Coordinates of N, CA and C in Angstrom, one line a residue:
X386 N 6.4 -45.7 10.7 CA 5.0 -45.4 10.5 C 4.7 -44.1 11.4
X387 N 5.3 -44.0 12.5 CA 5.0 -42.9 13.4 C 5.5 -41.6 12.8
X388 N 6.7 -41.6 12.0 CA 7.2 -40.4 11.4 C 6.2 -39.9 10.3
X389 N 5.6 -40.8 9.6 CA 4.7 -40.4 8.5 C 3.5 -39.7 9.2
X390 N 3.0 -40.3 10.3 CA 1.9 -39.6 11.0 C 2.3 -38.2 11.4
X391 N 3.5 -38.1 11.9 CA 3.9 -36.8 12.4 C 4.0 -35.7 11.3
X392 N 4.5 -36.0 10.2 CA 4.6 -35.0 9.1 C 3.2 -34.7 8.6
X393 N 2.3 -35.7 8.6 CA 1.0 -35.5 8.1 C 0.3 -34.5 9.1
X394 N 0.5 -34.8 10.4 CA -0.2 -33.9 11.4 C 0.4 -32.5 11.3
X395 N 1.7 -32.3 11.0 CA 2.2 -31.0 10.9 C 1.6 -30.3 9.7
X396 N 1.4 -31.0 8.6 CA 0.7 -30.4 7.4 C -0.7 -30.1 7.7
X397 N -1.4 -30.9 8.4 CA -2.8 -30.6 8.8 C -2.8 -29.3 9.7
X398 N -1.8 -29.2 10.6 CA -1.7 -28.0 11.4 C -1.4 -26.8 10.6
X399 N -0.6 -26.9 9.5 CA -0.3 -25.8 8.6 C -1.5 -25.4 7.9
X400 N -2.3 -26.3 7.4 CA -3.6 -26.0 6.7 C -4.5 -25.3 7.7
X401 N -4.6 -25.8 8.9 CA -5.5 -25.2 9.9 C -5.1 -23.8 10.3
X402 N -3.8 -23.5 10.3 CA -3.3 -22.1 10.5 C -3.6 -21.2 9.3
X403 N -3.7 -21.8 8.1 CA -4.1 -21.1 6.9 C -5.5 -20.5 6.9
X404 N -6.4 -21.2 7.6 CA -7.8 -20.8 7.7 C -7.9 -19.4 8.4
X405 N -7.4 -19.2 9.6 CA -7.5 -17.9 10.2 C -6.7 -16.8 9.4
X406 N -5.6 -17.3 8.7 CA -4.9 -16.3 7.9 C -5.9 -15.7 6.9
X407 N -6.6 -16.5 6.2 CA -7.6 -16.0 5.2 C -8.7 -15.3 5.8
X408 N -9.2 -15.8 6.9 CA -10.4 -15.1 7.6 C -10.1 -13.8 8.2
X409 N -8.9 -13.7 8.9 CA -8.6 -12.5 9.6 C -7.6 -11.6 8.9
X410 N -6.9 -12.1 7.9 CA -5.9 -11.4 7.1 C -4.7 -11.0 8.1
X411 N -4.5 -11.8 9.0 CA -3.3 -11.6 9.9 C -2.2 -12.4 9.4
X412 N -1.1 -11.8 8.9 CA 0.0 -12.5 8.3 C 0.7 -13.4 9.3
X413 N 0.6 -13.2 10.5 CA 1.3 -14.0 11.5 C 0.9 -15.5 11.4
X414 N -0.4 -15.7 11.1 CA -0.9 -17.1 11.0 C -0.2 -17.7 9.8
X415 N 0.1 -17.0 8.7 CA 0.8 -17.6 7.6 C 2.2 -17.9 8.0
X416 N 2.8 -17.1 8.8 CA 4.2 -17.4 9.2 C 4.2 -18.6 10.1
X417 N 3.2 -18.8 11.0 CA 3.1 -20.0 11.8 C 2.9 -21.2 10.9
X418 N 2.1 -21.0 9.9 CA 1.8 -22.1 8.9 C 3.1 -22.6 8.2
X419 N 4.0 -21.6 7.9 CA 5.3 -21.9 7.3 C 6.1 -22.7 8.3
X420 N 6.1 -22.3 9.5 CA 6.8 -23.0 10.6 C 6.3 -24.4 10.7
X421 N 5.0 -24.6 10.6 CA 4.5 -26.0 10.6 C 4.9 -26.8 9.4
X422 N 5.0 -26.2 8.3 CA 5.5 -26.9 7.1 C 7.0 -27.3 7.3
X423 N 7.8 -26.4 7.9 CA 9.2 -26.7 8.2 C 9.3 -27.9 9.2
X424 N 8.4 -27.9 10.2 CA 8.4 -29.0 11.1 C 8.0 -30.3 10.4
X425 N 7.1 -30.2 9.5 CA 6.7 -31.4 8.7 C 7.9 -31.9 7.9
X426 N 8.6 -31.0 7.3 CA 9.8 -31.5 6.6 C 10.8 -32.1 7.6
X427 N 11.0 -31.5 8.8 CA 11.8 -32.1 9.8 C 11.4 -33.5 10.2
X428 N 10.1 -33.7 10.3 CA 9.5 -35.0 10.7 C 9.7 -36.0 9.5
X429 N 9.6 -35.5 8.3 CA 9.8 -36.4 7.2 C 11.2 -36.9 7.0
X430 N 12.2 -36.1 7.5 CA 13.6 -36.6 7.4 C 14.0 -37.3 8.6
X431 N 13.1 -37.4 9.6 CA 13.5 -38.3 10.7 C 13.7 -37.5 12.0
X432 N 13.5 -36.3 12.1 CA 13.7 -35.6 13.4 C 12.7 -36.1 14.5
X433 N 13.1 -36.1 15.7 CA 12.3 -36.5 16.8 C 11.2 -35.4 17.1
X434 N 10.3 -35.7 18.0 CA 9.3 -34.8 18.4 C 9.8 -33.5 18.9
X435 N 10.8 -33.5 19.8 CA 11.3 -32.3 20.4 C 12.0 -31.4 19.3
X436 N 12.7 -32.0 18.4 CA 13.3 -31.3 17.3 C 12.3 -30.7 16.3
X437 N 11.2 -31.4 16.1 CA 10.2 -30.9 15.3 C 9.5 -29.6 15.9
X438 N 9.3 -29.7 17.1 CA 8.7 -28.5 17.8 C 9.7 -27.4 17.8
X439 N 10.9 -27.7 18.0 CA 12.0 -26.6 18.0 C 12.0 -26.0 16.6
X440 N 12.0 -26.8 15.5 CA 12.0 -26.3 14.2 C 10.8 -25.4 14.0
X441 N 9.6 -25.8 14.4 CA 8.4 -25.0 14.3 C 8.6 -23.7 15.0
X442 N 9.1 -23.7 16.2 CA 9.2 -22.5 17.0 C 10.2 -21.5 16.4
X443 N 11.4 -22.1 16.0 CA 12.5 -21.2 15.5 C 12.1 -20.6 14.2
X444 N 11.5 -21.4 13.3 CA 11.1 -20.8 11.9 C 10.0 -19.8 12.1
X445 N 9.0 -20.1 12.9 CA 7.9 -19.2 13.1 C 8.3 -17.9 13.7
X446 N 9.1 -18.0 14.8 CA 9.6 -16.8 15.5 C 10.5 -16.0 14.6
X447 N 11.4 -16.7 13.8 CA 12.3 -16.0 12.9 C 11.5 -15.2 11.8
X448 N 10.5 -15.9 11.3 CA 9.7 -15.2 10.2 C 8.9 -14.0 10.8
X449 N 8.4 -14.1 12.0 CA 7.6 -13.0 12.6 C 8.6 -11.9 12.9
X450 N 9.8 -12.2 13.4 CA 10.8 -11.2 13.8 C 11.4 -10.5 12.6
X451 N 11.5 -11.2 11.5 CA 12.1 -10.5 10.3 C 11.1 -10.0 9.3
X452 N 10.0 -10.7 9.0 CA 9.1 -10.3 8.0 C 8.1 -9.3 8.5
X453 N 7.7 -9.4 9.7 CA 6.7 -8.4 10.2 C 7.2 -7.0 10.2
X454 N 8.4 -6.6 10.6 CA 8.8 -5.2 10.5 C 9.0 -4.8 9.1
X455 N 9.4 -5.7 8.2 CA 9.5 -5.3 6.8 C 8.1 -5.0 6.2
X456 N 7.2 -5.8 6.5 CA 5.8 -5.6 6.0 C 5.2 -4.3 6.6
X457 N 5.5 -4.0 7.9 CA 5.0 -2.8 8.5 C 5.6 -1.6 7.9
X458 N 6.9 -1.7 7.5 CA 7.5 -0.5 6.9 C 7.0 -0.3 5.5
X459 N 6.7 -1.3 4.8 CA 6.1 -1.2 3.4 C 4.7 -0.7 3.5
X460 N 3.9 -1.1 4.4 CA 2.5 -0.6 4.5 C 2.4 0.8 4.9
X461 N 3.5 1.3 5.7 CA 3.5 2.7 6.1 C 3.9 3.6 5.0
X462 N 4.6 3.1 4.0 CA 5.1 4.0 2.9 C 4.0 4.5 2.1
X463 N 4.1 5.7 1.6 CA 3.2 6.3 0.7 C 3.4 5.7 -0.7
X464 N 2.3 5.4 -1.4 CA 2.5 4.8 -2.8 C 3.4 5.8 -3.7
X465 N 4.2 5.2 -4.5 CA 5.1 5.9 -5.3 C 4.4 6.5 -6.5
X466 N 3.3 5.9 -6.9 CA 2.6 6.3 -8.1 C 1.4 7.1 -7.6
X467 N 1.4 8.4 -8.0 CA 0.3 9.3 -7.6 C -0.9 9.0 -8.6
X468 N -2.1 8.9 -8.0 CA -3.3 8.7 -8.8 C -4.3 9.7 -8.5
X469 N -5.4 9.8 -9.3 CA -6.5 10.7 -9.0 C -6.0 12.2 -9.0
X470 N -6.6 13.0 -8.1 CA -6.2 14.4 -8.1 C -4.8 14.6 -7.6
X471 N -4.2 13.7 -6.8 CA -2.8 13.8 -6.4 C -1.9 13.8 -7.6
X472 N -2.3 13.1 -8.7 CA -1.4 13.1 -9.9 C -1.5 14.4 -10.6
X473 N -2.5 15.2 -10.4 CA -2.6 16.5 -11.1 C -1.8 17.6 -10.4
X474 N -1.4 17.4 -9.2 CA -0.6 18.5 -8.5 C 0.7 18.6 -9.1
X475 N 1.2 19.8 -9.4 CA 2.4 20.0 -10.0 C 2.4 20.1 -11.5
X476 N 1.2 19.7 -12.1 CA 1.1 19.8 -13.6 C 0.9 21.2 -14.1
X477 N 1.2 21.4 -15.3 CA 0.9 22.7 -16.0 C -0.5 22.7 -16.6
X478 N -1.1 23.8 -16.7 CA -2.4 24.0 -17.3 C -2.4 25.3 -18.1
X479 N -3.4 25.4 -19.0 CA -3.5 26.6 -19.8 C -4.8 27.3 -19.4
X480 N -4.7 28.6 -19.2 CA -5.9 29.4 -18.8 C -6.8 29.6 -19.9
X481 N -8.1 29.2 -19.7 CA -9.1 29.4 -20.8 C -10.0 30.6 -20.5
X482 N -10.3 30.8 -19.2 CA -11.0 32.0 -18.8 C -10.2 32.6 -17.7
X483 N -10.2 34.0 -17.6 CA -9.4 34.7 -16.6 C -9.5 34.0 -15.2
X484 N -8.3 33.7 -14.6 CA -8.3 33.1 -13.3 C -7.8 34.2 -12.3
X485 N -8.6 34.3 -11.2 CA -8.1 35.2 -10.1 C -8.5 34.5 -8.8
X486 N -8.5 35.3 -7.7 CA -8.7 34.7 -6.4 C -10.2 34.3 -6.1
X487 N -11.1 34.7 -7.0 CA -12.5 34.5 -6.8 C -13.0 33.1 -7.1
X488 N -12.2 32.4 -7.9 CA -12.6 31.0 -8.3 C -13.5 30.9 -9.4
X489 N -13.6 31.9 -10.2 CA -14.5 31.9 -11.4 C -13.8 31.5 -12.7
X490 N -12.5 31.3 -12.6 CA -11.8 31.1 -13.9 C -11.8 29.6 -14.3
X491 N -11.3 29.4 -15.5 CA -11.3 28.0 -16.1 C -9.9 27.7 -16.7
X492 N -9.5 26.5 -16.5 CA -8.2 26.1 -17.1 C -8.4 24.8 -17.8
X493 N -7.5 24.5 -18.7 CA -7.4 23.2 -19.3 C -6.3 22.4 -18.7
X494 N -6.6 21.3 -18.0 CA -5.7 20.6 -17.2 C -5.8 19.1 -17.5
X495 N -4.8 18.5 -18.1 CA -4.7 17.1 -18.4 C -5.9 16.7 -19.4
X496 N -6.2 17.7 -20.3 CA -7.2 17.4 -21.3 C -8.6 17.7 -20.9
X497 N -8.8 18.2 -19.6 CA -10.1 18.4 -19.1 C -10.2 19.9 -18.7
X498 N -11.4 20.4 -18.7 CA -11.7 21.8 -18.2 C -12.0 21.7 -16.7
X499 N -11.2 22.6 -16.0 CA -11.4 22.6 -14.5 C -11.7 24.1 -14.1
X500 N -12.5 24.3 -13.1 CA -12.6 25.6 -12.5 C -11.3 25.8 -11.8
X501 N -10.9 27.1 -11.7 CA -9.6 27.4 -11.0 C -9.7 28.7 -10.3
X502 N -8.8 28.8 -9.3 CA -8.6 30.1 -8.7 C -7.1 30.2 -8.3
X503 N -6.7 31.5 -8.2 CA -5.3 31.8 -8.0 C -5.0 31.6 -6.5
X504 N -3.8 31.0 -6.2 CA -3.4 30.8 -4.8 C -3.2 32.2 -4.2
X505 N -2.6 33.1 -4.9 CA -2.4 34.5 -4.5 C -3.7 35.3 -4.9
X506 N -4.5 35.7 -3.9 CA -5.7 36.3 -4.2 C -5.5 37.6 -5.0
X507 N -4.4 38.3 -4.9 CA -4.2 39.5 -5.6 C -3.6 39.3 -7.0
X508 N -3.4 38.1 -7.4 CA -2.8 37.8 -8.7 C -3.9 37.2 -9.7
X509 N -3.8 37.7 -10.9 CA -4.8 37.2 -11.9 C -4.0 36.6 -13.1
X510 N -4.5 35.6 -13.8 CA -3.9 35.0 -14.9 C -4.8 35.2 -16.1
X511 N -4.3 35.6 -17.2 CA -5.1 35.9 -18.4 C -5.2 34.7 -19.3
X512 N -6.1 34.7 -20.3 CA -6.3 33.6 -21.2 C -5.0 33.3 -22.0
X513 N -4.7 32.0 -22.1 CA -3.5 31.6 -22.8 C -2.2 31.5 -21.9
X514 N -2.2 32.0 -20.7 CA -1.1 31.9 -19.9 C -1.0 30.4 -19.3
X515 N 0.2 30.0 -19.1 CA 0.4 28.7 -18.5 C 0.6 28.9 -17.0
X516 N -0.1 28.0 -16.2 CA -0.1 28.1 -14.7 C 0.3 26.7 -14.2
X517 N 0.7 26.7 -13.0 CA 1.1 25.4 -12.3 C 0.0 25.1 -11.3
X518 N -0.5 23.9 -11.2 CA -1.5 23.5 -10.2 C -0.7 23.1 -9.0
X519 N -1.1 23.7 -7.8 CA -0.5 23.4 -6.6 C -1.4 22.6 -5.6
X520 N -2.7 22.7 -5.9 CA -3.6 22.0 -5.0 C -4.9 21.8 -5.8
X521 N -5.7 20.8 -5.3 CA -7.0 20.6 -5.9 C -8.0 20.6 -4.6
X522 N -8.9 21.5 -4.6 CA -9.9 21.6 -3.6 C -11.3 21.3 -4.2
X523 N -11.8 20.1 -3.9 CA -13.1 19.7 -4.6 C -12.9 19.6 -6.1
X524 N -13.6 20.4 -6.8 CA -13.5 20.5 -8.3 C -12.8 21.7 -8.8
X525 N -12.0 22.4 -7.9 CA -11.3 23.6 -8.2 C -9.8 23.4 -8.1
X526 N -9.1 23.8 -9.1 CA -7.7 23.8 -9.1 C -7.1 25.1 -8.6
X527 N -6.2 25.0 -7.6 CA -5.5 26.2 -7.1 C -4.2 26.3 -7.9
X528 N -4.0 27.5 -8.5 CA -2.9 27.6 -9.4 C -2.0 28.8 -9.0
X529 N -0.7 28.7 -9.5 CA 0.2 29.8 -9.4 C 0.8 30.0 -10.8

């Protein structure tokens, strides 16, 4: 009867650790909750109190030591799929109105009309020429 109480208490502890996980979005609480579930399994198969606590500690620390650095590395990586104006950099466009360094030109880029200016202020592109977009500044495409 005591073993049943122990595994139930470990599951209650796991659920209690899930609450701050949701509220604070700190994944460490989730790893501690998994440690509590592992301790509940240990209690269910007959481990003593000391072994249950050791299972909780070992599983929780192992998850934090292994999963946390992996999660940090993934969150620091730049997304592989460029979206918005970042997706337009490197695309080709067609000049609709003469483009020079003044920013008065127009290009057709990804099916839309954009104002454009030349990256090289001394260079101008005439109607019909293909240009490459190197940067977007506000609503102006910078082209070469």
